[in-house]
PDB file of C-alpha atoms in Angstrom:
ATOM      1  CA  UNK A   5       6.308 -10.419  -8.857  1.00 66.00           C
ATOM      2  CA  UNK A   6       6.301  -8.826  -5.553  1.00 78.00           C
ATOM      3  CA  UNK A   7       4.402  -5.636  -4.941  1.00 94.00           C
ATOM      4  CA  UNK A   8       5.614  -2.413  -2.757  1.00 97.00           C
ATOM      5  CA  UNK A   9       5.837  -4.101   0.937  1.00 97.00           C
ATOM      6  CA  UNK A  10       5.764  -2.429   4.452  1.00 98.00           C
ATOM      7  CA  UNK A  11       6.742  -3.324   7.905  1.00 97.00           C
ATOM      8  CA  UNK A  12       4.912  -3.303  10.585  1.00 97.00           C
ATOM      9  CA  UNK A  13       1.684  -3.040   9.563  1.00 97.00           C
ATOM     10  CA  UNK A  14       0.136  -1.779  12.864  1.00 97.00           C
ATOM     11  CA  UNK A  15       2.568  -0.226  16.206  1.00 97.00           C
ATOM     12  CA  UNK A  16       1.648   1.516  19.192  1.00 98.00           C
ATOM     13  CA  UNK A  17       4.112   4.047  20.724  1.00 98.00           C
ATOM     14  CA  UNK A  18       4.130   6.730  23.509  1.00 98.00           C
ATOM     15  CA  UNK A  19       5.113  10.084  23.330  1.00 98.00           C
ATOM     16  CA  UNK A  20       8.731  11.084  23.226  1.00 98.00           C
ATOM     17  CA  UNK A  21       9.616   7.825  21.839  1.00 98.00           C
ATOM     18  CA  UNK A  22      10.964   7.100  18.308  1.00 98.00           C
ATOM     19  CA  UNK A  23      10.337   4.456  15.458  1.00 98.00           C
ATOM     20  CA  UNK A  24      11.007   2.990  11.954  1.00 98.00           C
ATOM     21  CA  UNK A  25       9.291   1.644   9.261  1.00 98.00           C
ATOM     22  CA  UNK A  26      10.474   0.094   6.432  1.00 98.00           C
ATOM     23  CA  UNK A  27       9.673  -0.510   2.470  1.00 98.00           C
ATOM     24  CA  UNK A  28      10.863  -2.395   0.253  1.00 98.00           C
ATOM     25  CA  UNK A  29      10.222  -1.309  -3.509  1.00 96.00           C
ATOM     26  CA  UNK A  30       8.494  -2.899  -6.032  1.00 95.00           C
ATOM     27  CA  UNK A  31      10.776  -5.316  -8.503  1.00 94.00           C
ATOM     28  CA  UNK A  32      12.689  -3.157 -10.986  1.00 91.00           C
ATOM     29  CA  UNK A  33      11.877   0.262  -9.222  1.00 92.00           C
ATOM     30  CA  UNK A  34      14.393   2.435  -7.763  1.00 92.00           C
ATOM     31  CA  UNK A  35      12.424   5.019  -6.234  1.00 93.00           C
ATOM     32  CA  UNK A  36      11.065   5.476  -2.701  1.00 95.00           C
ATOM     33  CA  UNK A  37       8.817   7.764  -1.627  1.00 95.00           C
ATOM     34  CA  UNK A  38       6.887   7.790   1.710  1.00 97.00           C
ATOM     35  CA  UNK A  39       3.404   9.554   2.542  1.00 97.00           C
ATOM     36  CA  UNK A  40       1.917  10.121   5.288  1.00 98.00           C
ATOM     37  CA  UNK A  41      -2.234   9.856   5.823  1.00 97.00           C
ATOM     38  CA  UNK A  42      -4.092  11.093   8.819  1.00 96.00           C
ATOM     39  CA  UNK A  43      -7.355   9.713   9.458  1.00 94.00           C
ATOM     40  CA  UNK A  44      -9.816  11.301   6.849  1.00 92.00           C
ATOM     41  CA  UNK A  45      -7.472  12.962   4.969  1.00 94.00           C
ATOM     42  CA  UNK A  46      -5.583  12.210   1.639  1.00 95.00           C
ATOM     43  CA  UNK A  47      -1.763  11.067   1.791  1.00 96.00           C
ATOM     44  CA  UNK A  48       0.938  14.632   2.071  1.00 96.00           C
ATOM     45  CA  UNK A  49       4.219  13.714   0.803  1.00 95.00           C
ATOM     46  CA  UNK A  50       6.888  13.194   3.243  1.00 97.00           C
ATOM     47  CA  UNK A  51       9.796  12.752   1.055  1.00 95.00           C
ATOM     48  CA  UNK A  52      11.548  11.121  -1.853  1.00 94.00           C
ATOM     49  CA  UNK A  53      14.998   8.895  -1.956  1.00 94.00           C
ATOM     50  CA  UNK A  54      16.169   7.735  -5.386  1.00 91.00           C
ATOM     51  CA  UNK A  55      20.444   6.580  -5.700  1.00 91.00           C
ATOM     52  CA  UNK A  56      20.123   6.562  -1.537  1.00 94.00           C
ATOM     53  CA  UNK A  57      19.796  10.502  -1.336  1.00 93.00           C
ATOM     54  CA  UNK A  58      16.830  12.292  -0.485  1.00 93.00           C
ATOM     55  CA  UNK A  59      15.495  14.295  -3.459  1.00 90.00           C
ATOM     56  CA  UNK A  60      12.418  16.246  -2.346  1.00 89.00           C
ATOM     57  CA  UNK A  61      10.967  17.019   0.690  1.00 93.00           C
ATOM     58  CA  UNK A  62       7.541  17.448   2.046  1.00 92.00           C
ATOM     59  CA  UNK A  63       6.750  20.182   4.366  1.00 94.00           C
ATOM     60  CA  UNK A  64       7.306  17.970   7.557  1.00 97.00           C
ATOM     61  CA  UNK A  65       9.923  18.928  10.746  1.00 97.00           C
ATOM     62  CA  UNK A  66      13.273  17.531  10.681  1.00 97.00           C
ATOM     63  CA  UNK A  67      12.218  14.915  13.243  1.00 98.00           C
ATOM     64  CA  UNK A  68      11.236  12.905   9.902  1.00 98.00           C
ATOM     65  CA  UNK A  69      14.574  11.249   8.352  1.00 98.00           C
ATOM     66  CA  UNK A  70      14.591   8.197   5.957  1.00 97.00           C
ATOM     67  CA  UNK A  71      17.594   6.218   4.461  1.00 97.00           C
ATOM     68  CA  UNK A  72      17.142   4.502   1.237  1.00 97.00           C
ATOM     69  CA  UNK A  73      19.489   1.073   0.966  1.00 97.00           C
ATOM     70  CA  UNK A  74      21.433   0.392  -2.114  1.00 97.00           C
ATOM     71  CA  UNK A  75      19.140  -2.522  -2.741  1.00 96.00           C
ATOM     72  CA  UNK A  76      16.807   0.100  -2.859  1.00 96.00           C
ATOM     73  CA  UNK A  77      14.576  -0.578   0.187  1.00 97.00           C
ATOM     74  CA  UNK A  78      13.967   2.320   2.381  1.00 98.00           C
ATOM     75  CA  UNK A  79      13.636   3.521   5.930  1.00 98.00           C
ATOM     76  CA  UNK A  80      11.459   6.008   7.470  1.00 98.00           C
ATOM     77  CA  UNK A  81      12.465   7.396  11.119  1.00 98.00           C
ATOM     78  CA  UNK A  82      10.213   9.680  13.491  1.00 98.00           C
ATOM     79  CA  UNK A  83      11.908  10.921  16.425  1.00 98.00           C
ATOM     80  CA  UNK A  84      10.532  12.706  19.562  1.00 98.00           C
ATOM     81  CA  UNK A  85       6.693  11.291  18.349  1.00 98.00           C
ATOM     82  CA  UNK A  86       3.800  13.761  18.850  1.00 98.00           C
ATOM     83  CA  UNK A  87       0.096  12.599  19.140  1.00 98.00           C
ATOM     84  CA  UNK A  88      -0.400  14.513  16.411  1.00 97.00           C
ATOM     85  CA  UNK A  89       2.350  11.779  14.265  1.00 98.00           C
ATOM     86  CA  UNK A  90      -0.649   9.022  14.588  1.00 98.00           C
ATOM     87  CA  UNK A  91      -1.199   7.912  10.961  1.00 98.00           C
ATOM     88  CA  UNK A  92      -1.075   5.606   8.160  1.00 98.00           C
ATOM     89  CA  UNK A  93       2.366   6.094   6.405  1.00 98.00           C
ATOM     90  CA  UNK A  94       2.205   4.742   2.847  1.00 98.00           C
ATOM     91  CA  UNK A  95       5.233   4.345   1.087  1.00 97.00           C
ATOM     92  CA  UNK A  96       5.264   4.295  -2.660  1.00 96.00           C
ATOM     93  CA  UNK A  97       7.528   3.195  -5.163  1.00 94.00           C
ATOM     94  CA  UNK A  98       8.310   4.111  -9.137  1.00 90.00           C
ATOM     95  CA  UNK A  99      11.217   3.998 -11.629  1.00 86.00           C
ATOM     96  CA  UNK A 100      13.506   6.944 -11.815  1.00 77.00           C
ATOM     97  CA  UNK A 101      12.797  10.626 -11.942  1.00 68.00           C
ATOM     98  CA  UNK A 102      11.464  12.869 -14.308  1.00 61.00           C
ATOM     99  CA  UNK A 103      10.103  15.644 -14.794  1.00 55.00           C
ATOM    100  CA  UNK A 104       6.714  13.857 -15.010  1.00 63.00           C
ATOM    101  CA  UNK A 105       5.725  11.753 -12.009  1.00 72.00           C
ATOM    102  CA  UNK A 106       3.796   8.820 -13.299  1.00 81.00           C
ATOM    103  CA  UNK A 107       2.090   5.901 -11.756  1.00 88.00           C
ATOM    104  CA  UNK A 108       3.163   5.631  -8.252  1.00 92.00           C
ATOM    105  CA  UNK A 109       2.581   1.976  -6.759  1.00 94.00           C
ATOM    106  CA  UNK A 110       2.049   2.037  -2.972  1.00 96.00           C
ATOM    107  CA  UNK A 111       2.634  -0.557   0.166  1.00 97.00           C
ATOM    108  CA  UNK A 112      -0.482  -1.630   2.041  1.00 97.00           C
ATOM    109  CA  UNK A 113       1.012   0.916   4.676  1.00 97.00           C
ATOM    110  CA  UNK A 114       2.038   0.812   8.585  1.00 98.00           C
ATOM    111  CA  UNK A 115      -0.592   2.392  11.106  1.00 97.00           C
ATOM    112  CA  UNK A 116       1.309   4.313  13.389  1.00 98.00           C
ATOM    113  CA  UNK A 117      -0.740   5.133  16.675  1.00 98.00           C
ATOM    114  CA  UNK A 118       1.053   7.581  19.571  1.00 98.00           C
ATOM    115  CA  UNK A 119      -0.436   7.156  22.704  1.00 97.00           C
TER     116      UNK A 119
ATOM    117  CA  UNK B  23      -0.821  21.234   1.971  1.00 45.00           C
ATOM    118  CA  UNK B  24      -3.724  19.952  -0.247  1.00 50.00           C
ATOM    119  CA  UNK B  25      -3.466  20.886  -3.490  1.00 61.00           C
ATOM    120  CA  UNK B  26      -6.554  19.226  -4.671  1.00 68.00           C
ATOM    121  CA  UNK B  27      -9.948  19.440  -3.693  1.00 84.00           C
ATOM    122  CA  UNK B  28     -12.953  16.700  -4.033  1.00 89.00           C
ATOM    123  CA  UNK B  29     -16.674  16.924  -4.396  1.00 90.00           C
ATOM    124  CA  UNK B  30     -18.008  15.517  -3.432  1.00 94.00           C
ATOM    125  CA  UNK B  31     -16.629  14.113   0.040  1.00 94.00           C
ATOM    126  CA  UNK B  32     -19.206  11.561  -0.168  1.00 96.00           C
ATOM    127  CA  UNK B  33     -21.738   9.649  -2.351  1.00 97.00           C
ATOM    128  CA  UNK B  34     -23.892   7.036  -1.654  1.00 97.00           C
ATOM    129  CA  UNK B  35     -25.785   4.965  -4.639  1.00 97.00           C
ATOM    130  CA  UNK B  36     -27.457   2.069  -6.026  1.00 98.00           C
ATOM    131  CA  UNK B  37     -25.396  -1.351  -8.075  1.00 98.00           C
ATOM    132  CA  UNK B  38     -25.925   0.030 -11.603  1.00 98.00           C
ATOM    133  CA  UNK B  39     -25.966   3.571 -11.188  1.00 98.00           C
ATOM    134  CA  UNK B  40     -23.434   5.981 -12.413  1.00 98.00           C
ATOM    135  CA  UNK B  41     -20.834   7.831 -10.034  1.00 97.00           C
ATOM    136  CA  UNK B  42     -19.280  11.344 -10.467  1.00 98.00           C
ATOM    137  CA  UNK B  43     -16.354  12.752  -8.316  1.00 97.00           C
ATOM    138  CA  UNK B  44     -15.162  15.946  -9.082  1.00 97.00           C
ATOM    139  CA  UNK B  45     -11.037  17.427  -8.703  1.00 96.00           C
ATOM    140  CA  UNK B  46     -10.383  20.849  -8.513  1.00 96.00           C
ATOM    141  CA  UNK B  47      -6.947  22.227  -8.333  1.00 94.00           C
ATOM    142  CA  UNK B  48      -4.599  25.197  -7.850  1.00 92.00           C
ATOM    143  CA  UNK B  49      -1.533  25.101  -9.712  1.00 90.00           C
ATOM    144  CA  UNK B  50      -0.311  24.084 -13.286  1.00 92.00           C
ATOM    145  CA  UNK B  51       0.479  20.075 -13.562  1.00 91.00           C
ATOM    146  CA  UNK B  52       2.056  17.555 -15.680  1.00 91.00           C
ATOM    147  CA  UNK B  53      -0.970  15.275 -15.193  1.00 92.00           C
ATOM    148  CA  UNK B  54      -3.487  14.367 -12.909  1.00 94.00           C
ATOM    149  CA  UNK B  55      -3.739  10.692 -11.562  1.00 95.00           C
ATOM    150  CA  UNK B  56      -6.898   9.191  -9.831  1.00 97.00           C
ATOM    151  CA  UNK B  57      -6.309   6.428  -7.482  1.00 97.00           C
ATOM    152  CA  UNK B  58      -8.628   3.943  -4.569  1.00 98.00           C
ATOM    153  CA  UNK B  59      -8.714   3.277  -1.121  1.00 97.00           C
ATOM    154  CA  UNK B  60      -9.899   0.906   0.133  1.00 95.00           C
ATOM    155  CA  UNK B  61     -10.327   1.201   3.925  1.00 88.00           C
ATOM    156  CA  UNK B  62      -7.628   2.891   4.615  1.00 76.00           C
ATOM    157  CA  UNK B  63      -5.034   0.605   3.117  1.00 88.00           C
ATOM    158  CA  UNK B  64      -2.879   1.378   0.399  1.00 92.00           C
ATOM    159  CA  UNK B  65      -3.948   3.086  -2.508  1.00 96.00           C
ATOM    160  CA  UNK B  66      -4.724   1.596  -6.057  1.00 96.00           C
ATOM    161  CA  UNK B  67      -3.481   3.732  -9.420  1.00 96.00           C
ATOM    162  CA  UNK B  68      -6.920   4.060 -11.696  1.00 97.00           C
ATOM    163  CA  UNK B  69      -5.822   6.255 -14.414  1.00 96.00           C
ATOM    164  CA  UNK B  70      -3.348   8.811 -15.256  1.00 95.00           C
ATOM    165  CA  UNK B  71      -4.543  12.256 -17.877  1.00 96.00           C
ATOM    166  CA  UNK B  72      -1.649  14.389 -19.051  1.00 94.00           C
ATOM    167  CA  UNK B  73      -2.546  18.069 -19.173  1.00 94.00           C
ATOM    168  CA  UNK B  74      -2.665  18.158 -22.942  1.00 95.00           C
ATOM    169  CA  UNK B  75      -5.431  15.396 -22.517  1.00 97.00           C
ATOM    170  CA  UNK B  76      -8.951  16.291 -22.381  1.00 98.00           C
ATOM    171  CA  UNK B  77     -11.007  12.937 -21.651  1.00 98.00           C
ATOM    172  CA  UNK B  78      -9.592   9.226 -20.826  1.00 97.00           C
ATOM    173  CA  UNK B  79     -11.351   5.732 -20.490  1.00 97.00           C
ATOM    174  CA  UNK B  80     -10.136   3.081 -18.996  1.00 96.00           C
ATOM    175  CA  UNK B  81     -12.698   0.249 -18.457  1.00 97.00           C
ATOM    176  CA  UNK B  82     -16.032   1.446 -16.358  1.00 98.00           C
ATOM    177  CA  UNK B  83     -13.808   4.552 -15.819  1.00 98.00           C
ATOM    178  CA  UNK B  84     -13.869   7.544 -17.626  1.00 98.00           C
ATOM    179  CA  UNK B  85     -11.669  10.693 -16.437  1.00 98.00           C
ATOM    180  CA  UNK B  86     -11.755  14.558 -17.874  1.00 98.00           C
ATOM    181  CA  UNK B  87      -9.760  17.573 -17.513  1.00 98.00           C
ATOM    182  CA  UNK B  88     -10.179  20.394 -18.301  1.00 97.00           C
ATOM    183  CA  UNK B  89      -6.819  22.538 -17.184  1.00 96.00           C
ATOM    184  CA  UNK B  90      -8.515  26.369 -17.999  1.00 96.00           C
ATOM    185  CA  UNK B  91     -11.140  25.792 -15.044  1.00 96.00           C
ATOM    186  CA  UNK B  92      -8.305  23.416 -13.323  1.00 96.00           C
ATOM    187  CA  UNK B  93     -11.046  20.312 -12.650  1.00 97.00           C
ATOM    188  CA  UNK B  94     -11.404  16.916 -13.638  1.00 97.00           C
ATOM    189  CA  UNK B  95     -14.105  14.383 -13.085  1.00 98.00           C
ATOM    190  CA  UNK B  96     -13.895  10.609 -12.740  1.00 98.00           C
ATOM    191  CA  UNK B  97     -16.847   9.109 -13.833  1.00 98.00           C
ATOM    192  CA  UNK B  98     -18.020   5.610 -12.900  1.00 98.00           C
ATOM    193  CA  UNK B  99     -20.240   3.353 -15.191  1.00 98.00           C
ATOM    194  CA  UNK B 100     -22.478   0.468 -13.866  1.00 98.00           C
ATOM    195  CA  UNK B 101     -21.118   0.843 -10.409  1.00 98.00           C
ATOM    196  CA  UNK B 102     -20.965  -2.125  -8.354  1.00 97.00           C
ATOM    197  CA  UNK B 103     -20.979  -2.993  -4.971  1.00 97.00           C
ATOM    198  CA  UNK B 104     -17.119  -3.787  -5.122  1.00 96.00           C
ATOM    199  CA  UNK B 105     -16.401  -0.201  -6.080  1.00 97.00           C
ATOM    200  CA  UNK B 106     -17.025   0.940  -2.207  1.00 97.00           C
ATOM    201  CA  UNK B 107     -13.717   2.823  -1.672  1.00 98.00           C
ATOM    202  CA  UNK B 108     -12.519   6.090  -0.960  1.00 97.00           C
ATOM    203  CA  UNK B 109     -11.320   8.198  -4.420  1.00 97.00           C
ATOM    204  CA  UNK B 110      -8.404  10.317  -4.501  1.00 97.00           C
ATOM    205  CA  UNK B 111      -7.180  12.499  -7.563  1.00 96.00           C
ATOM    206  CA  UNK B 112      -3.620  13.433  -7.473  1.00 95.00           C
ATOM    207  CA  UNK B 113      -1.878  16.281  -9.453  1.00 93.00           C
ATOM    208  CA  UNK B 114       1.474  16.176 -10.379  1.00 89.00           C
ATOM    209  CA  UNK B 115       2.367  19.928 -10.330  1.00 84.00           C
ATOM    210  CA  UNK B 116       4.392  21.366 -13.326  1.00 81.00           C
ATOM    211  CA  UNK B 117       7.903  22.222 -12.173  1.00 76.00           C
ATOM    212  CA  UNK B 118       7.731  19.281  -9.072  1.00 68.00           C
ATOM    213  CA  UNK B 119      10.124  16.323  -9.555  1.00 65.00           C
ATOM    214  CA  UNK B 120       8.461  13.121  -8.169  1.00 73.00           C
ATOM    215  CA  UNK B 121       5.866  14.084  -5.794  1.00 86.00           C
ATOM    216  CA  UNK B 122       2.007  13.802  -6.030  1.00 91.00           C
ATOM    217  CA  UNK B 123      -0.688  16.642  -4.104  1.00 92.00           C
ATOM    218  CA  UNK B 124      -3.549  14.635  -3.272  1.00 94.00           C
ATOM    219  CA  UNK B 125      -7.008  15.945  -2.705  1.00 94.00           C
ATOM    220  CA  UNK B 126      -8.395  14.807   0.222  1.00 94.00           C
ATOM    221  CA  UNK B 127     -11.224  12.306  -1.102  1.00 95.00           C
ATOM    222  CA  UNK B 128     -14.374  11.133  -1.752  1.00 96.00           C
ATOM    223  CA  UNK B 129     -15.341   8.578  -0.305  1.00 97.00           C
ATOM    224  CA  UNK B 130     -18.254   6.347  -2.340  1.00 98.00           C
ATOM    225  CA  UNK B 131     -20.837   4.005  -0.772  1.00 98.00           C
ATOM    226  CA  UNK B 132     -22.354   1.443  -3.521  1.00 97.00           C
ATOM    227  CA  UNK B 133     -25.240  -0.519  -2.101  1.00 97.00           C
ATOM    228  CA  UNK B 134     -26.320  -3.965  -3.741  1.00 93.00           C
TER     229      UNK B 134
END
Protein backbone atom coordinates (compact mmCIF):
# COMPACT_ATOMS: atom_id res chain seq x y z
CA UNK A 1 0.00 0.00 0.00
CA UNK A 2 1.59 3.11 -1.12
CA UNK A 3 2.23 5.94 1.29
CA UNK A 4 1.71 9.92 0.62
CA UNK A 5 4.48 10.52 -2.30
CA UNK A 6 6.23 13.81 -3.45
CA UNK A 7 8.06 15.01 -6.43
CA UNK A 8 11.03 16.30 -6.58
CA UNK A 9 12.52 15.66 -3.59
CA UNK A 10 15.29 18.35 -3.75
CA UNK A 11 15.22 21.68 -6.65
CA UNK A 12 17.19 24.66 -6.87
CA UNK A 13 15.62 27.84 -8.38
CA UNK A 14 16.49 31.58 -8.76
CA UNK A 15 14.58 34.39 -7.92
CA UNK A 16 11.67 35.51 -10.02
CA UNK A 17 11.26 32.12 -11.30
CA UNK A 18 8.31 29.73 -10.65
CA UNK A 19 7.81 25.93 -9.78
CA UNK A 20 5.59 22.87 -8.97
CA UNK A 21 5.50 20.14 -6.85
CA UNK A 22 3.39 17.43 -6.82
CA UNK A 23 1.61 14.71 -4.33
CA UNK A 24 0.00 12.05 -4.79
CA UNK A 25 -2.33 10.88 -1.80
CA UNK A 26 -2.22 8.02 0.14
CA UNK A 27 -4.57 4.88 -1.19
CA UNK A 28 -8.20 5.53 -0.26
CA UNK A 29 -7.66 9.27 0.83
CA UNK A 30 -9.19 12.11 -0.83
CA UNK A 31 -7.71 14.91 0.86
CA UNK A 32 -4.66 17.07 0.09
CA UNK A 33 -3.19 19.36 2.10
CA UNK A 34 0.28 20.99 1.67
CA UNK A 35 2.63 22.59 4.47
CA UNK A 36 5.23 24.41 4.27
CA UNK A 37 8.53 24.08 6.84
CA UNK A 38 11.32 26.56 7.06
CA UNK A 39 14.44 25.44 8.45
CA UNK A 40 13.95 25.14 12.33
CA UNK A 41 10.57 25.74 12.40
CA UNK A 42 7.38 23.49 12.55
CA UNK A 43 5.22 22.97 9.23
CA UNK A 44 2.34 26.36 8.69
CA UNK A 45 -0.44 25.22 6.63
CA UNK A 46 -0.55 26.34 3.16
CA UNK A 47 -3.81 25.07 2.09
CA UNK A 48 -6.34 22.30 1.72
CA UNK A 49 -8.05 20.70 -1.66
CA UNK A 50 -10.67 17.99 -1.12
CA UNK A 51 -13.44 17.26 -4.51
CA UNK A 52 -10.55 19.45 -6.56
CA UNK A 53 -11.51 22.83 -4.74
CA UNK A 54 -9.51 24.51 -2.31
CA UNK A 55 -11.16 24.46 1.15
CA UNK A 56 -8.97 26.41 3.58
CA UNK A 57 -6.28 28.55 3.29
CA UNK A 58 -3.19 29.32 5.19
CA UNK A 59 -2.07 32.79 5.67
CA UNK A 60 0.33 32.71 2.56
CA UNK A 61 0.24 35.47 -0.64
CA UNK A 62 -1.65 34.58 -3.61
CA UNK A 63 1.59 33.67 -5.39
CA UNK A 64 0.80 30.09 -3.73
CA UNK A 65 -1.94 28.19 -5.98
CA UNK A 66 -2.47 24.34 -6.00
CA UNK A 67 -4.84 22.16 -8.19
CA UNK A 68 -6.02 18.94 -6.84
CA UNK A 69 -6.67 16.15 -9.85
CA UNK A 70 -9.76 14.10 -9.85
CA UNK A 71 -7.60 11.11 -9.13
CA UNK A 72 -6.94 13.02 -6.26
CA UNK A 73 -3.22 13.88 -6.62
CA UNK A 74 -2.36 17.44 -6.14
CA UNK A 75 -0.26 20.32 -7.32
CA UNK A 76 1.40 23.03 -5.53
CA UNK A 77 2.57 26.25 -7.65
CA UNK A 78 4.89 29.23 -6.35
CA UNK A 79 5.18 32.01 -8.64
CA UNK A 80 7.54 35.06 -8.60
CA UNK A 81 9.89 32.86 -5.80
CA UNK A 82 11.39 34.93 -2.93
CA UNK A 83 14.52 33.77 -0.94
CA UNK A 84 12.48 33.86 1.74
CA UNK A 85 10.12 30.67 -0.24
CA UNK A 86 13.32 28.25 0.54
CA UNK A 87 11.75 25.32 2.44
CA UNK A 88 10.64 21.89 2.89
CA UNK A 89 6.98 21.68 1.60
CA UNK A 90 5.26 18.61 3.08
CA UNK A 91 2.17 17.62 1.70
CA UNK A 92 -0.23 15.56 3.71
CA UNK A 93 -3.03 13.50 2.99
CA UNK A 94 -6.42 12.21 5.00
CA UNK A 95 -9.99 11.04 4.24
CA UNK A 96 -12.68 13.62 3.97
CA UNK A 97 -13.50 16.57 6.14
CA UNK A 98 -14.84 17.05 9.36
CA UNK A 99 -15.14 18.99 11.80
CA UNK A 100 -12.34 17.06 13.57
CA UNK A 101 -9.03 16.82 11.73
CA UNK A 102 -7.54 13.49 12.55
CA UNK A 103 -4.39 11.71 11.66
CA UNK A 104 -2.80 13.47 8.86
CA UNK A 105 -0.22 11.16 6.88
CA UNK A 106 2.55 13.20 5.21
CA UNK A 107 5.02 12.77 1.95
CA UNK A 108 8.73 12.59 2.69
CA UNK A 109 8.54 16.28 1.28
CA UNK A 110 10.37 18.40 -1.64
CA UNK A 111 13.27 20.83 -0.46
CA UNK A 112 12.77 23.85 -2.24
CA UNK A 113 16.02 26.11 -2.22
CA UNK A 114 15.82 29.89 -4.03
CA UNK A 115 18.99 31.08 -4.87
CA UNK B 1 1.28 31.67 12.86
CA UNK B 2 2.30 29.13 15.60
CA UNK B 3 -0.27 28.19 17.59
CA UNK B 4 1.66 25.88 19.73
CA UNK B 5 4.57 26.27 21.72
CA UNK B 6 7.34 23.51 22.87
CA UNK B 7 9.61 23.15 25.83
CA UNK B 8 11.62 22.37 25.65
CA UNK B 9 13.36 23.19 22.16
CA UNK B 10 15.86 20.70 23.01
CA UNK B 11 16.85 17.69 25.20
CA UNK B 12 19.66 15.67 25.23
CA UNK B 13 19.75 12.15 27.32
CA UNK B 14 20.99 8.82 28.03
CA UNK B 15 19.40 5.05 26.20
CA UNK B 16 17.04 4.26 29.11
CA UNK B 17 16.15 7.44 30.44
CA UNK B 18 12.81 9.04 30.34
CA UNK B 19 11.92 12.11 27.97
CA UNK B 20 9.39 14.97 28.61
CA UNK B 21 8.27 17.58 25.95
CA UNK B 22 5.89 19.95 26.90
CA UNK B 23 2.79 21.78 24.37
CA UNK B 24 1.31 24.81 25.28
CA UNK B 25 -1.41 26.38 23.32
CA UNK B 26 -3.72 29.35 22.65
CA UNK B 27 -7.00 28.55 21.44
CA UNK B 28 -9.79 25.89 22.08
CA UNK B 29 -9.18 22.46 19.93
CA UNK B 30 -10.78 19.36 18.88
CA UNK B 31 -7.61 17.43 19.79
CA UNK B 32 -4.11 17.66 19.95
CA UNK B 33 -1.84 15.28 17.80
CA UNK B 34 1.95 14.66 18.47
CA UNK B 35 3.97 13.67 15.57
CA UNK B 36 8.27 12.94 14.56
CA UNK B 37 10.76 14.23 12.44
CA UNK B 38 13.18 12.81 11.58
CA UNK B 39 15.80 15.06 9.93
CA UNK B 40 13.81 17.10 8.35
CA UNK B 41 11.83 14.62 6.33
CA UNK B 42 8.34 14.00 6.61
CA UNK B 43 6.64 13.77 9.70
CA UNK B 44 5.41 10.54 11.56
CA UNK B 45 1.68 10.63 13.44
CA UNK B 46 2.49 9.36 17.29
CA UNK B 47 -0.74 9.84 18.94
CA UNK B 48 -3.85 11.76 18.73
CA UNK B 49 -5.85 13.12 22.52
CA UNK B 50 -9.32 14.54 22.01
CA UNK B 51 -10.01 17.48 24.31
CA UNK B 52 -12.37 15.51 26.50
CA UNK B 53 -9.26 13.17 27.05
CA UNK B 54 -7.03 13.66 29.88
CA UNK B 55 -4.02 11.05 29.51
CA UNK B 56 -3.23 8.52 26.44
CA UNK B 57 -0.63 5.61 26.00
CA UNK B 58 0.37 4.31 23.17
CA UNK B 59 3.43 1.99 23.48
CA UNK B 60 6.68 3.81 25.24
CA UNK B 61 4.45 6.91 24.69
CA UNK B 62 2.33 8.43 27.02
CA UNK B 63 0.52 11.92 26.15
CA UNK B 64 -1.63 14.37 28.67
CA UNK B 65 -3.79 17.28 28.35
CA UNK B 66 -4.94 19.18 30.30
CA UNK B 67 -7.27 21.89 28.21
CA UNK B 68 -7.90 24.50 31.53
CA UNK B 69 -4.00 25.36 31.54
CA UNK B 70 -4.06 24.56 27.54
CA UNK B 71 -0.70 22.07 27.79
CA UNK B 72 0.05 18.66 27.12
CA UNK B 73 3.12 16.59 27.66
CA UNK B 74 4.46 13.63 25.69
CA UNK B 75 6.30 11.51 27.75
CA UNK B 76 8.88 8.97 26.57
CA UNK B 77 9.70 5.64 28.44
CA UNK B 78 13.06 3.73 28.07
CA UNK B 79 14.21 6.03 25.36
CA UNK B 80 16.41 4.67 22.84
CA UNK B 81 18.88 5.76 20.62
CA UNK B 82 16.38 5.37 17.60
CA UNK B 83 14.07 7.93 19.16
CA UNK B 84 16.60 10.91 17.98
CA UNK B 85 14.02 13.09 16.13
CA UNK B 86 12.56 16.32 16.29
CA UNK B 87 8.81 16.33 18.24
CA UNK B 88 6.03 18.34 17.11
CA UNK B 89 2.49 18.63 18.86
CA UNK B 90 -0.22 19.79 16.66
CA UNK B 91 -3.65 21.27 17.73
CA UNK B 92 -6.52 21.00 15.79
CA UNK B 93 -8.36 24.25 16.75
CA UNK B 94 -12.16 24.03 17.56
CA UNK B 95 -14.14 25.70 14.78
CA UNK B 96 -11.05 24.89 11.94
CA UNK B 97 -12.03 22.38 9.21
CA UNK B 98 -8.92 20.29 8.26
CA UNK B 99 -5.93 22.13 9.23
CA UNK B 100 -3.31 21.40 12.00
CA UNK B 101 -1.17 24.57 14.10
CA UNK B 102 2.02 23.07 14.83
CA UNK B 103 4.33 24.15 17.56
CA UNK B 104 7.55 24.64 16.46
CA UNK B 105 9.49 21.57 18.13
CA UNK B 106 11.65 19.94 20.24
CA UNK B 107 14.10 18.49 19.03
CA UNK B 108 15.55 15.25 21.27
CA UNK B 109 19.13 13.89 21.25
CA UNK B 110 19.27 10.13 22.73
CA UNK B 111 22.83 8.98 23.17
CA UNK B 112 23.68 5.11 23.35
Amino acid sequence: DAGVTQSPTHLIKTRGQQVTLRCSPKSGHDTVSWYQQALGQGPQFIFQYYEEEERQRGNFPDRFSGHQFPNYSSELNVNALLLGDSALYLCASSYGTTSNTGELFFGEGSRLTVL
Amino acid sequence: SQQGEEDPQALSIQEGENATMNCSYKTSINNLQWYRQNSGRGLVHLILIRSNEREKHSGRLRVTLDTSKKSSSLLITASRAADTASYFCATDAAGNTGKLIFGQGTTLQVKP
